[in-house]
Short mmCIF file of C-alpha atoms in Angstrom, two decimals:
data_model
loop_
_atom_site.label_atom_id
_atom_site.label_comp_id
_atom_site.label_asym_id
_atom_site.label_seq_id
_atom_site.Cartn_x
_atom_site.Cartn_y
_atom_site.Cartn_z
CA MET A 1 4.79 -34.40 -4.85
CA SER A 2 3.39 -36.65 -2.10
CA GLN A 3 0.48 -35.51 0.07
CA LYS A 4 2.85 -35.22 3.04
CA GLU A 5 5.07 -32.82 1.07
CA VAL A 6 2.27 -30.55 -0.15
CA PRO A 7 2.92 -27.12 1.41
CA THR A 8 0.12 -25.25 3.14
CA GLN A 9 -0.31 -21.99 5.08
CA GLN A 10 2.04 -20.17 2.73
CA PHE A 11 2.70 -16.50 3.37
CA LEU A 12 5.01 -14.25 1.37
CA HIS A 13 6.77 -11.80 3.70
CA ARG A 14 9.02 -9.88 1.33
CA ILE A 15 10.88 -9.92 -1.95
CA ARG A 16 14.22 -8.36 -2.86
CA ILE A 17 15.00 -7.64 -6.50
CA ASP A 18 18.51 -6.38 -7.24
CA GLN A 19 17.96 -5.55 -10.91
CA LEU A 20 15.08 -6.17 -13.28
CA LYS A 21 13.93 -3.70 -15.93
CA SER A 22 13.33 -0.41 -14.05
CA LEU A 23 13.62 -2.02 -10.59
CA THR A 24 16.95 -1.54 -8.80
CA ASN A 25 17.74 -2.70 -5.26
CA LEU A 26 14.06 -2.98 -4.37
CA ASP A 27 13.15 -4.47 -0.99
CA ILE A 28 9.39 -4.66 -0.54
CA SER A 29 7.62 -6.17 2.49
CA PHE A 30 4.11 -7.64 2.52
CA ASP A 31 3.94 -7.86 6.31
CA ASP A 32 1.73 -5.56 8.32
CA ILE A 33 3.90 -2.83 9.89
CA SER A 34 1.09 -1.23 11.89
CA GLU A 35 1.54 -1.17 15.64
CA THR A 36 -2.21 -1.01 16.20
CA SER A 37 -3.33 -3.93 14.01
CA THR A 38 -4.24 -7.26 15.62
CA ASP A 39 -5.23 -9.22 12.48
CA ARG A 40 -2.82 -10.20 9.72
CA LYS A 41 -3.35 -8.23 6.54
CA TYR A 42 -3.54 -10.49 3.50
CA VAL A 43 -4.01 -7.74 0.90
CA THR A 44 -1.31 -5.37 -0.37
CA ALA A 45 -1.82 -2.48 -2.79
CA ILE A 46 1.22 -1.17 -4.70
CA LEU A 47 1.05 2.42 -5.94
CA GLY A 48 3.52 4.44 -7.96
CA VAL A 49 3.89 6.57 -11.04
CA ASN A 50 4.12 5.01 -14.48
CA GLY A 51 7.40 3.37 -15.41
CA HIS A 52 8.72 2.77 -11.88
CA GLY A 53 8.14 -1.01 -11.88
CA LYS A 54 4.76 -1.86 -10.34
CA SER A 55 3.83 -4.41 -13.02
CA THR A 56 7.36 -5.82 -13.02
CA ILE A 57 6.96 -6.78 -9.36
CA LEU A 58 3.82 -8.79 -10.16
CA HIS A 59 5.42 -10.42 -13.20
CA ALA A 60 8.43 -11.49 -11.14
CA LEU A 61 6.20 -12.89 -8.38
CA ALA A 62 4.07 -14.82 -10.88
CA SER A 63 7.23 -16.52 -12.16
CA CYS A 64 8.55 -17.45 -8.71
CA PHE A 65 6.26 -20.35 -7.81
CA LYS A 66 5.33 -23.73 -9.24
CA PRO A 67 1.70 -24.82 -8.80
CA VAL A 68 0.58 -27.10 -5.98
CA THR A 69 -2.80 -28.10 -7.42
CA SER A 70 -4.32 -28.33 -10.88
CA GLY A 71 -6.00 -24.98 -10.21
CA GLY A 72 -2.69 -23.13 -9.96
CA GLU A 73 -1.32 -21.31 -13.00
CA ASP A 74 2.24 -22.12 -14.11
CA TYR A 75 3.98 -18.99 -15.32
CA ARG A 76 7.59 -19.06 -16.44
CA PHE A 77 10.05 -16.19 -16.37
CA ASN A 78 10.08 -15.99 -20.16
CA ASN A 79 6.32 -15.43 -20.22
CA PHE A 80 6.95 -11.91 -18.93
CA PHE A 81 10.66 -11.37 -19.58
CA PRO A 82 11.62 -12.78 -22.99
CA SER A 83 15.32 -13.18 -23.69
CA TYR A 84 17.11 -10.32 -25.38
CA LYS A 85 20.45 -10.26 -27.18
CA ASN A 86 20.59 -14.06 -26.63
CA GLN A 87 20.74 -13.46 -22.85
CA SER A 88 18.21 -14.33 -20.19
CA TRP A 89 18.48 -11.32 -17.88
CA PRO A 90 21.88 -12.31 -16.42
CA GLU A 91 21.95 -9.32 -14.02
CA MET A 92 18.78 -10.53 -12.31
CA LYS A 93 18.80 -11.62 -8.65
CA LEU A 94 15.68 -12.33 -6.64
CA ILE A 95 15.32 -13.42 -3.00
CA LEU A 96 12.00 -14.43 -1.44
CA THR A 97 11.23 -14.59 2.26
CA HIS A 98 8.24 -16.83 2.95
CA SER A 99 6.68 -19.13 5.55
CA TYR A 100 4.84 -22.40 5.01
CA ARG A 101 4.00 -25.78 6.51
CA THR A 102 4.62 -29.26 5.11
CA GLY A 103 2.80 -31.82 7.24
CA PRO A 104 3.84 -31.26 10.88
CA ARG A 105 6.91 -29.25 9.86
CA GLU A 106 6.54 -25.47 10.05
CA VAL A 107 9.06 -23.25 8.27
CA ARG A 108 9.20 -19.60 9.39
CA LYS A 109 10.58 -16.83 7.18
CA GLU A 110 12.75 -18.98 4.97
CA GLN A 111 14.87 -17.10 2.45
CA LYS A 112 14.93 -18.56 -1.03
CA GLU A 113 17.20 -17.23 -3.76
CA LEU A 114 15.80 -18.36 -7.07
CA GLU A 115 18.60 -20.02 -8.98
CA ARG A 116 19.82 -18.86 -12.34
CA GLY A 117 19.75 -21.18 -15.30
CA ALA A 118 19.40 -21.14 -19.05
CA ARG A 119 15.72 -20.32 -18.41
CA TRP A 120 15.95 -18.48 -15.11
CA PRO A 121 14.53 -19.36 -12.67
CA ILE A 122 14.90 -23.14 -12.86
CA ALA A 123 11.27 -24.27 -12.98
CA ASN A 124 11.37 -27.36 -10.77
CA ARG A 125 13.38 -25.62 -8.05
CA ARG A 126 10.82 -22.90 -7.44
CA PRO A 127 8.86 -22.89 -4.18
CA ALA A 128 5.42 -24.52 -4.46
CA ARG A 129 2.36 -22.27 -4.25
CA ASP A 130 -0.71 -21.82 -6.41
CA VAL A 131 -0.69 -18.51 -8.29
CA THR A 132 -3.60 -16.74 -9.98
CA TYR A 133 -2.61 -13.81 -12.19
CA PHE A 134 -5.04 -11.27 -13.67
CA GLY A 135 -3.27 -8.95 -16.07
CA ILE A 136 -4.18 -6.05 -18.31
CA ASP A 137 -4.74 -8.50 -21.19
CA ASP A 138 -7.64 -9.97 -19.22
CA CYS A 139 -9.36 -6.57 -19.39
CA ILE A 140 -9.54 -6.45 -23.18
CA PRO A 141 -13.19 -6.82 -24.28
CA LEU A 142 -13.95 -10.10 -26.04
CA ILE A 143 -15.30 -8.21 -29.05
CA GLU A 144 -11.82 -6.83 -29.68
CA PHE A 145 -10.58 -10.39 -30.30
CA GLU A 146 -13.61 -11.64 -32.19
CA LYS A 147 -14.33 -8.71 -34.50
CA LYS A 148 -11.32 -9.63 -36.64
CA LYS A 149 -13.16 -12.83 -37.52
CA ASN A 150 -16.33 -10.97 -38.57
CA PRO A 151 -18.45 -12.65 -35.88
CA SER A 152 -22.19 -12.94 -36.04
CA LEU A 153 -24.21 -13.02 -32.85
CA LYS A 154 -26.22 -15.81 -34.52
CA ASP A 155 -23.16 -18.07 -34.17
CA TRP A 156 -23.54 -18.02 -30.37
CA GLU A 157 -26.09 -19.89 -28.30
CA SER A 158 -26.64 -19.54 -24.56
CA SER A 159 -27.53 -21.80 -21.69
CA ARG A 160 -27.86 -21.24 -17.97
CA SER A 161 -24.69 -22.12 -16.12
CA PRO A 162 -24.91 -25.28 -13.97
CA ASP A 163 -21.84 -24.23 -11.96
CA ARG A 164 -22.93 -23.19 -8.45
CA ILE A 165 -19.96 -20.84 -8.12
CA HIS A 166 -21.53 -18.69 -10.84
CA ASP A 167 -24.47 -17.97 -8.51
CA ASP A 168 -21.96 -16.38 -6.14
CA VAL A 169 -20.32 -14.48 -9.02
CA LEU A 170 -23.72 -13.15 -10.07
CA LYS A 171 -24.62 -12.03 -6.56
CA ARG A 172 -21.33 -10.22 -6.03
CA ALA A 173 -21.36 -8.65 -9.50
CA SER A 174 -24.87 -7.33 -8.84
CA ASN A 175 -23.63 -5.63 -5.68
CA CYS A 176 -20.47 -4.33 -7.31
CA LEU A 177 -22.17 -2.87 -10.40
CA ASN A 178 -25.49 -1.95 -8.74
CA ARG A 179 -27.45 -4.14 -11.15
CA ASN A 180 -29.93 -6.84 -10.25
CA TYR A 181 -28.72 -9.57 -12.65
CA GLU A 182 -31.25 -12.38 -13.03
CA SER A 183 -29.06 -15.28 -14.16
CA TYR A 184 -25.54 -16.25 -15.23
CA LEU A 185 -25.33 -17.61 -18.77
CA VAL A 186 -22.66 -19.46 -20.71
CA TYR A 187 -22.45 -18.58 -24.41
CA LYS A 188 -20.88 -21.07 -26.80
CA ASN A 189 -19.83 -20.40 -30.38
CA LYS A 190 -21.47 -23.11 -32.51
CA LYS A 191 -18.62 -23.16 -35.03
CA LYS A 192 -16.04 -25.94 -34.77
CA GLY A 193 -13.55 -25.10 -32.04
CA GLY A 194 -15.68 -22.16 -31.00
CA LYS A 195 -15.01 -20.24 -27.80
CA SER A 196 -17.11 -19.94 -24.70
CA ALA A 197 -17.99 -16.62 -23.15
CA VAL A 198 -19.64 -15.31 -20.03
CA GLY A 199 -23.18 -14.00 -20.34
CA VAL A 200 -25.96 -12.64 -18.18
CA LYS A 201 -29.67 -11.97 -18.14
CA TYR A 202 -30.61 -8.51 -16.93
CA ASP A 203 -33.91 -6.64 -17.17
CA ASP A 204 -35.37 -9.44 -19.37
CA THR A 205 -32.46 -9.09 -21.82
CA SER A 206 -29.80 -11.75 -22.33
CA TYR A 207 -26.37 -10.80 -23.65
CA SER A 208 -22.82 -12.15 -23.76
CA ALA A 209 -19.39 -10.65 -23.16
CA LEU A 210 -19.41 -9.65 -26.83
CA THR A 211 -21.80 -6.83 -25.99
CA MET A 212 -20.77 -6.18 -22.39
CA SER A 213 -18.97 -2.99 -21.44
CA ALA A 214 -15.26 -3.48 -20.79
CA GLY A 215 -15.65 -2.77 -17.06
CA GLU A 216 -18.61 -5.13 -16.73
CA GLN A 217 -16.71 -7.96 -18.39
CA LYS A 218 -13.70 -7.34 -16.14
CA VAL A 219 -15.81 -7.58 -12.97
CA PHE A 220 -17.29 -10.94 -13.97
CA LEU A 221 -13.97 -12.46 -15.06
CA LEU A 222 -12.10 -11.18 -12.02
CA LEU A 223 -14.73 -12.36 -9.53
CA GLU A 224 -14.80 -15.82 -11.10
CA LYS A 225 -11.02 -16.16 -11.02
CA ILE A 226 -10.81 -15.21 -7.37
CA LEU A 227 -13.72 -17.39 -6.26
CA LYS A 228 -12.15 -20.37 -8.03
CA ALA A 229 -8.69 -19.76 -6.54
CA GLU A 230 -7.42 -22.45 -4.18
CA LYS A 231 -6.90 -21.84 -0.48
CA ASN A 232 -3.46 -20.33 0.33
CA SER A 233 -3.07 -19.06 -3.25
CA LEU A 234 -1.17 -15.94 -4.26
CA ILE A 235 -3.51 -13.65 -6.21
CA LEU A 236 -1.80 -11.05 -8.42
CA ILE A 237 -3.88 -8.33 -10.12
CA ASP A 238 -2.34 -5.68 -12.38
CA GLU A 239 -4.11 -2.29 -12.51
CA LEU A 240 -7.09 -3.27 -10.36
CA ASP A 241 -8.75 0.11 -10.94
CA LEU A 242 -8.53 -0.10 -14.75
CA LEU A 243 -11.99 0.30 -16.38
CA LEU A 244 -13.76 0.44 -12.99
CA HIS A 245 -15.72 3.38 -11.63
CA GLU A 246 -15.04 4.38 -8.01
CA LYS A 247 -17.92 2.47 -6.39
CA ALA A 248 -17.06 -0.73 -8.26
CA PHE A 249 -13.40 -0.33 -7.35
CA ARG A 250 -14.17 0.03 -3.64
CA SER A 251 -16.58 -2.92 -3.78
CA ILE A 252 -13.93 -5.15 -5.35
CA VAL A 253 -11.38 -4.13 -2.70
CA ARG A 254 -13.81 -5.02 0.09
CA PHE A 255 -14.47 -8.36 -1.62
CA LEU A 256 -10.72 -9.08 -1.81
CA ILE A 257 -10.29 -8.30 1.90
CA GLN A 258 -13.16 -10.60 2.84
CA GLU A 259 -12.15 -13.52 0.59
CA SER A 260 -8.47 -13.36 1.55
CA LYS A 261 -9.33 -13.77 5.24
CA GLN A 262 -11.72 -16.65 4.60
CA LYS A 263 -9.46 -18.61 2.27
CA ARG A 264 -6.12 -17.43 3.69
CA PHE A 265 -4.73 -16.38 0.35
CA GLN A 266 -2.62 -13.30 -0.29
CA VAL A 267 -3.63 -10.62 -2.74
CA ILE A 268 -1.15 -8.18 -4.25
CA PHE A 269 -2.44 -5.64 -6.74
CA THR A 270 -1.24 -2.48 -8.43
CA THR A 271 -3.33 0.67 -8.78
CA HIS A 272 -3.18 4.38 -9.55
CA ARG A 273 -6.35 5.12 -7.57
CA GLU A 274 -5.45 7.37 -4.63
CA SER A 275 -8.73 6.55 -2.89
CA ILE A 276 -7.19 3.20 -1.93
CA THR A 277 -5.75 5.01 1.10
CA GLN A 278 -9.27 4.85 2.58
CA PHE A 279 -8.51 1.17 3.27
CA GLU A 280 -5.15 1.78 5.00
CA GLU A 281 -6.33 0.16 8.25
CA GLN A 282 -7.42 -3.03 6.45
CA ILE A 283 -4.70 -3.56 3.85
CA ASN A 284 -1.00 -2.91 3.36
CA ILE A 285 -0.22 0.07 1.15
CA ARG A 286 3.16 0.35 -0.54
CA HIS A 287 4.41 3.17 -2.75
CA ILE A 288 7.42 2.62 -4.98
CA VAL A 289 9.49 5.34 -6.57
CA ARG A 290 12.87 5.35 -8.30
CA ILE A 291 15.35 7.76 -6.70
CA ASP A 292 18.92 8.07 -7.98
CA LYS A 293 19.28 4.56 -9.42
CA LYS A 294 17.45 2.88 -6.53
CA THR A 295 13.84 1.80 -6.22
CA GLU A 296 12.57 2.90 -2.82
CA CYS A 297 9.53 1.37 -1.16
CA PHE A 298 7.48 3.54 1.21
CA CYS A 299 5.08 1.83 3.62
CA GLU A 300 1.66 3.28 4.47
CA THR A 301 2.37 6.71 2.99
CA ARG A 302 0.27 9.06 0.89
CA PRO A 303 0.40 9.80 -2.86
CA GLU A 304 1.40 13.41 -2.11
CA LEU A 305 4.86 12.20 -1.00
CA ILE A 306 5.39 10.34 -4.28
CA GLU A 307 4.28 13.42 -6.20
CA ARG A 308 6.79 15.46 -4.20
CA LEU A 309 9.65 13.04 -4.93
CA THR A 310 8.90 12.82 -8.65
CA GLY A 311 7.51 16.29 -9.39
CA ASN A 312 8.28 19.91 -8.71
CA LYS A 313 8.35 21.65 -5.36
CA GLU A 314 5.61 24.29 -5.17
CA TYR A 315 5.86 25.57 -1.59
CA GLN A 316 8.45 27.49 0.42
CA ILE A 317 8.61 25.28 3.53
CA GLU A 318 7.86 21.56 3.62
CA ILE A 319 7.68 19.37 6.71
CA PHE A 320 7.76 15.60 6.30
CA VAL A 321 5.79 13.96 9.10
CA GLU A 322 4.80 10.44 10.12
CA ASP A 323 1.01 10.72 10.28
CA GLN A 324 -2.07 12.94 10.31
CA LEU A 325 -1.64 13.76 14.01
CA ALA A 326 1.84 15.19 13.42
CA LYS A 327 0.51 17.06 10.38
CA GLU A 328 -2.13 18.80 12.50
CA ILE A 329 0.52 19.70 15.10
CA CYS A 330 2.64 21.36 12.39
CA LYS A 331 -0.37 23.23 11.01
CA ASN A 332 -1.20 24.53 14.48
CA VAL A 333 2.33 25.78 15.17
CA ALA A 334 2.56 27.39 11.72
CA LYS A 335 -0.79 29.11 12.32
CA THR A 336 0.39 30.65 15.61
CA LEU A 337 3.46 32.00 13.77
CA GLY A 338 1.31 33.44 10.98
CA ILE A 339 2.92 31.41 8.20
CA SER A 340 0.30 28.72 7.46
CA LYS A 341 0.06 29.50 3.74
CA TYR A 342 3.80 28.97 3.27
CA VAL A 343 4.08 25.63 5.11
CA LYS A 344 3.23 22.25 3.55
CA PRO A 345 3.23 19.20 5.87
CA VAL A 346 3.64 15.96 3.89
CA ILE A 347 2.68 12.62 5.45
CA VAL A 348 5.27 9.92 4.76
CA GLY A 349 3.76 7.15 6.92
CA GLY A 350 6.21 6.00 9.59
CA VAL A 351 9.64 6.66 11.03
CA THR A 352 11.42 4.47 8.47
CA ASN A 353 9.90 6.54 5.68
CA ILE A 354 11.25 9.73 7.29
CA TYR A 355 14.78 8.39 6.89
CA THR A 356 14.08 7.09 3.40
CA THR A 357 12.83 10.53 2.38
CA VAL A 358 15.72 12.56 3.78
CA CYS A 359 18.25 10.15 2.28
CA GLY A 360 16.42 10.04 -1.05
CA LEU A 361 16.29 13.82 -1.40
CA THR A 362 19.96 14.04 -0.41
CA LEU A 363 20.86 11.50 -3.09
CA LYS A 364 18.91 13.62 -5.60
CA GLY A 365 21.14 16.55 -4.65
CA GLU A 366 18.30 18.79 -3.49
CA ASN A 367 18.96 21.81 -1.31
CA GLN A 368 17.02 21.10 1.88
CA VAL A 369 17.45 24.40 3.70
CA ASN A 370 13.68 24.82 3.95
CA SER A 371 12.78 21.13 4.38
CA LEU A 372 12.13 19.67 7.83
CA PHE A 373 12.01 15.97 8.72
CA LEU A 374 9.99 15.63 11.92
CA LEU A 375 10.10 12.48 14.06
CA ASP A 376 7.36 11.78 16.59
CA GLY A 377 10.00 11.48 19.31
CA ASP A 378 9.16 8.04 20.72
CA VAL A 379 12.13 6.36 18.96
CA ASP A 380 15.60 7.45 17.75
CA ARG A 381 15.87 10.25 20.28
CA SER A 382 19.68 10.46 20.30
CA LYS A 383 22.08 11.59 17.60
CA GLU A 384 23.70 8.14 17.59
CA GLU A 385 20.37 6.43 16.94
CA LYS A 386 19.65 8.75 14.02
CA GLU A 387 23.11 8.13 12.53
CA LYS A 388 22.54 4.38 12.74
CA GLN A 389 19.26 4.65 10.83
CA ILE A 390 20.79 6.88 8.15
CA GLN A 391 23.60 4.38 7.63
CA LYS A 392 20.99 1.70 6.88
CA HIS A 393 19.74 3.82 3.98
CA ILE A 394 23.10 5.12 2.73
CA SER A 395 25.50 2.28 3.43
CA GLY A 396 29.12 1.76 2.42
CA ASP A 397 32.54 3.06 3.35
CA THR A 398 33.20 5.12 0.23
CA GLU A 399 33.99 8.80 0.63
CA ILE A 400 30.79 9.65 -1.25
CA ALA A 401 28.61 7.63 1.16
CA LYS A 402 30.39 9.07 4.20
CA GLY A 403 29.99 12.58 2.79
CA LEU A 404 26.27 12.14 2.20
CA ARG A 405 25.68 10.81 5.72
CA LYS A 406 27.70 13.68 7.20
CA LYS A 407 25.73 16.20 5.13
CA ILE A 408 22.43 14.93 6.52
CA MET A 409 23.58 15.06 10.13
CA GLU A 410 25.13 18.54 9.76
CA HIS A 411 21.77 20.00 8.76
CA ASP A 412 19.48 21.01 11.61
CA ASN A 413 16.38 19.67 9.89
CA LEU A 414 16.11 16.12 11.32
CA ILE A 415 14.39 16.86 14.61
CA GLN A 416 11.71 15.46 16.88
CA LEU A 417 8.85 16.45 19.12
CA LYS A 418 9.84 16.48 22.80
CA LEU A 419 8.14 13.47 24.34
CA PRO A 420 8.80 12.17 27.86
CA GLN A 421 10.54 8.78 28.00
CA ASN A 422 8.51 5.64 27.24
CA ILE A 423 5.35 7.33 26.00
CA ASN A 424 3.90 7.75 22.50
CA PRO A 425 2.35 10.96 21.08
CA GLU A 426 -1.28 9.85 21.44
CA LYS A 427 -0.96 8.95 25.10
CA TYR A 428 1.00 12.13 25.88
CA ILE A 429 -1.56 14.39 24.22
CA HIS A 430 -4.28 12.59 26.18
CA SER A 431 -2.36 13.18 29.42
CA MET A 432 -2.02 16.89 28.61
CA LEU A 433 -5.76 17.14 27.98
CA VAL A 434 -6.82 15.50 31.25
CA HIS A 435 -4.64 17.89 33.27
CA MET A 436 -6.08 21.04 31.64
CA ASP A 437 -8.69 23.42 33.02
CA PRO A 438 -11.14 24.32 30.22
CA LYS A 439 -11.45 27.97 29.20
CA ASN A 440 -14.58 27.61 27.04
CA ASP A 441 -17.29 25.14 26.04
CA GLU A 442 -15.25 23.79 23.11
CA GLN A 443 -12.37 22.90 25.40
CA LYS A 444 -14.73 21.58 28.09
CA GLU A 445 -16.34 19.07 25.72
CA ILE A 446 -13.04 17.59 24.53
CA ILE A 447 -11.37 17.58 27.95
CA GLU A 448 -14.34 15.81 29.55
CA ILE A 449 -14.30 13.16 26.80
CA ALA A 450 -10.56 12.66 27.39
CA LYS A 451 -11.09 12.25 31.15
CA ARG A 452 -13.65 9.48 30.55
CA ILE A 453 -10.98 7.45 28.71
CA GLU A 454 -8.88 5.97 31.51
CA SER A 455 -7.35 3.05 29.59
CA THR A 456 -7.24 1.49 26.11
CA ASP A 457 -6.10 -1.85 24.72
CA ASN A 458 -3.58 0.03 22.60
CA SER A 459 -2.07 3.33 23.71
CA HIS A 460 -2.24 4.64 20.13
CA ASP A 461 -6.05 4.59 20.40
CA TYR A 462 -6.42 7.39 22.97
CA ILE A 463 -6.89 10.04 20.28
CA ASN A 464 -9.04 7.78 18.08
CA HIS A 465 -11.49 7.32 20.94
CA ILE A 466 -11.76 11.08 21.48
CA SER A 467 -12.13 11.70 17.73
CA SER A 468 -14.96 9.19 17.39
CA GLU A 469 -17.01 11.03 20.02
CA ILE A 470 -16.62 14.56 18.66
CA GLU A 471 -16.93 13.98 14.90
CA LEU A 472 -18.31 11.45 12.44
CA PRO A 473 -15.73 8.88 11.20
CA GLU A 474 -15.43 10.61 7.83
CA ASP A 475 -14.42 13.83 9.63
CA LYS A 476 -11.43 12.29 11.42
CA ASP A 477 -9.00 14.99 10.21
CA ARG A 478 -11.33 17.72 11.42
CA ALA A 479 -11.55 15.99 14.81
CA LEU A 480 -7.76 15.88 15.10
CA ALA A 481 -7.52 19.59 14.29
CA ARG A 482 -10.03 20.37 17.06
CA ILE A 483 -8.14 18.24 19.60
CA ILE A 484 -4.80 19.86 18.75
CA ASP A 485 -6.34 23.32 18.93
CA VAL A 486 -7.47 22.58 22.50
CA VAL A 487 -4.27 20.90 23.70
CA SER A 488 -2.16 23.78 22.35
CA ASP A 489 -3.35 25.72 25.43
CA SER A 490 -1.72 23.18 27.73
CA GLN A 491 1.20 24.39 29.84
CA ASP A 492 3.31 21.53 28.40
CA TRP A 493 2.57 22.36 24.74
CA GLU A 494 5.40 24.85 24.25
CA LYS A 495 7.98 22.40 25.57
CA TYR A 496 6.53 19.57 23.46
CA THR A 497 6.74 21.58 20.22
CA LYS A 498 9.80 23.70 21.09
CA ASP A 499 12.22 22.39 18.42
CA LEU A 500 9.53 22.61 15.72
CA ARG A 501 8.61 26.15 16.74
CA VAL A 502 12.25 27.33 16.86
CA TRP A 503 13.00 25.82 13.44
CA LEU A 504 9.98 27.53 11.86
CA LYS A 505 10.80 30.86 13.52
CA ASN A 506 14.32 30.70 12.10
CA ARG A 507 12.93 30.11 8.60
CA LYS A 508 10.19 32.75 8.85
CA ASP A 509 12.50 35.65 7.91
CA THR A 510 13.56 33.86 4.70
CA LEU A 511 10.00 33.54 3.34
CA ARG A 512 8.78 35.51 0.38
CA LEU A 513 5.73 36.92 2.10
CA GLY A 514 2.85 38.15 0.03
#
């Protein structure tokens, strides 16, 4: 490949996998869907329950690219998906959407279907991009490999590493593990063909990976791999949280965010750690779940939705909402009706996820008499717009597909809050606040803060600005509850929440009170 043809500025936008192991008709995006974000997000976390295909996504991605530089790893499809029954996954189909530049030529959102061959995909026809993959095998302690050979620590000798990058590894590992490491060592087995291993000096004691804890070894190996990755690389990490305590996990995530912005590489990792949602404003969060022979991808949602879709229902009324603001609105209305303990709002993370949820539960054959799907009301206000969105999720002209779409629309449980035209919920709630006369000191404080906010760069930030002045950042949910409690005294509140209130009143008589 000539220098002029070397691609740069690569960015993977999405991948579609029709069928591979447990993945079926998966379409997952790595673009930022947030309306409030100004910077591109280069890090994506994939969550999901065991067996729904998180690792398979990473394995497929690792196989999709050929390396650009000598630092890139060259994985083939058969490394992760060995042939079975003399067939090489013939049902497989994979389409990438990516952007890149070759010299002065910029290619935007090119679709690439990886071609089938005897060893699918055909290696030299893959797009060019350096890949670094860190799998579960990389987490296995070195002693687990060496103990079968009856190793003696006397066979290993150490020396201080001359590689300057190891100084950076040491510094970051010290911060991550809360240990003041003194130096980075390289251990070499003196026997012929002996291995090398990472080592450190800490508290006047030197030791190698043979005696490191599994989590400690993982941190050093992972940091080194990422710091050595080439610019524009695709970094894939399976089970990032494995073996790491919470502080170390959060520290690694912050490191990934920082490095990805500096070196313009993408990071995609899988995790089971629900605390990753703390980073939802800095990274993309995707949840995958298999529903009725299809793998659905939910963007920016919460683990509680996935638990709901895969587990048992434990509450009498559930309301699926877009965000925390809508959740607090539902809690307030339920409280005024005296049914708070029977109502469970579930955040799904965006209007598209509302439709995915209602269609997914319908496909599962669940009775949704006491399930409500609440839209914010700033989009899809008409019946026709809702029908169009539902058809995107349940497509086809078969009688079954038509029947399912009709069933969803015949229910009265896909409703919205009553917003005026061309205004979003945050701005409307702010406008209600500034036109209120306070009845007490609590209301006076919040209303006066609202009146001081005359304009914002993004209209979604009106409520964030109020929240930041009345509570500490970690108490954001509490701040929202206080704001909604005040605005519920507005003369426009009843009209705004009318459909939600009527729906809950109609269900109140069916509850098993106690």
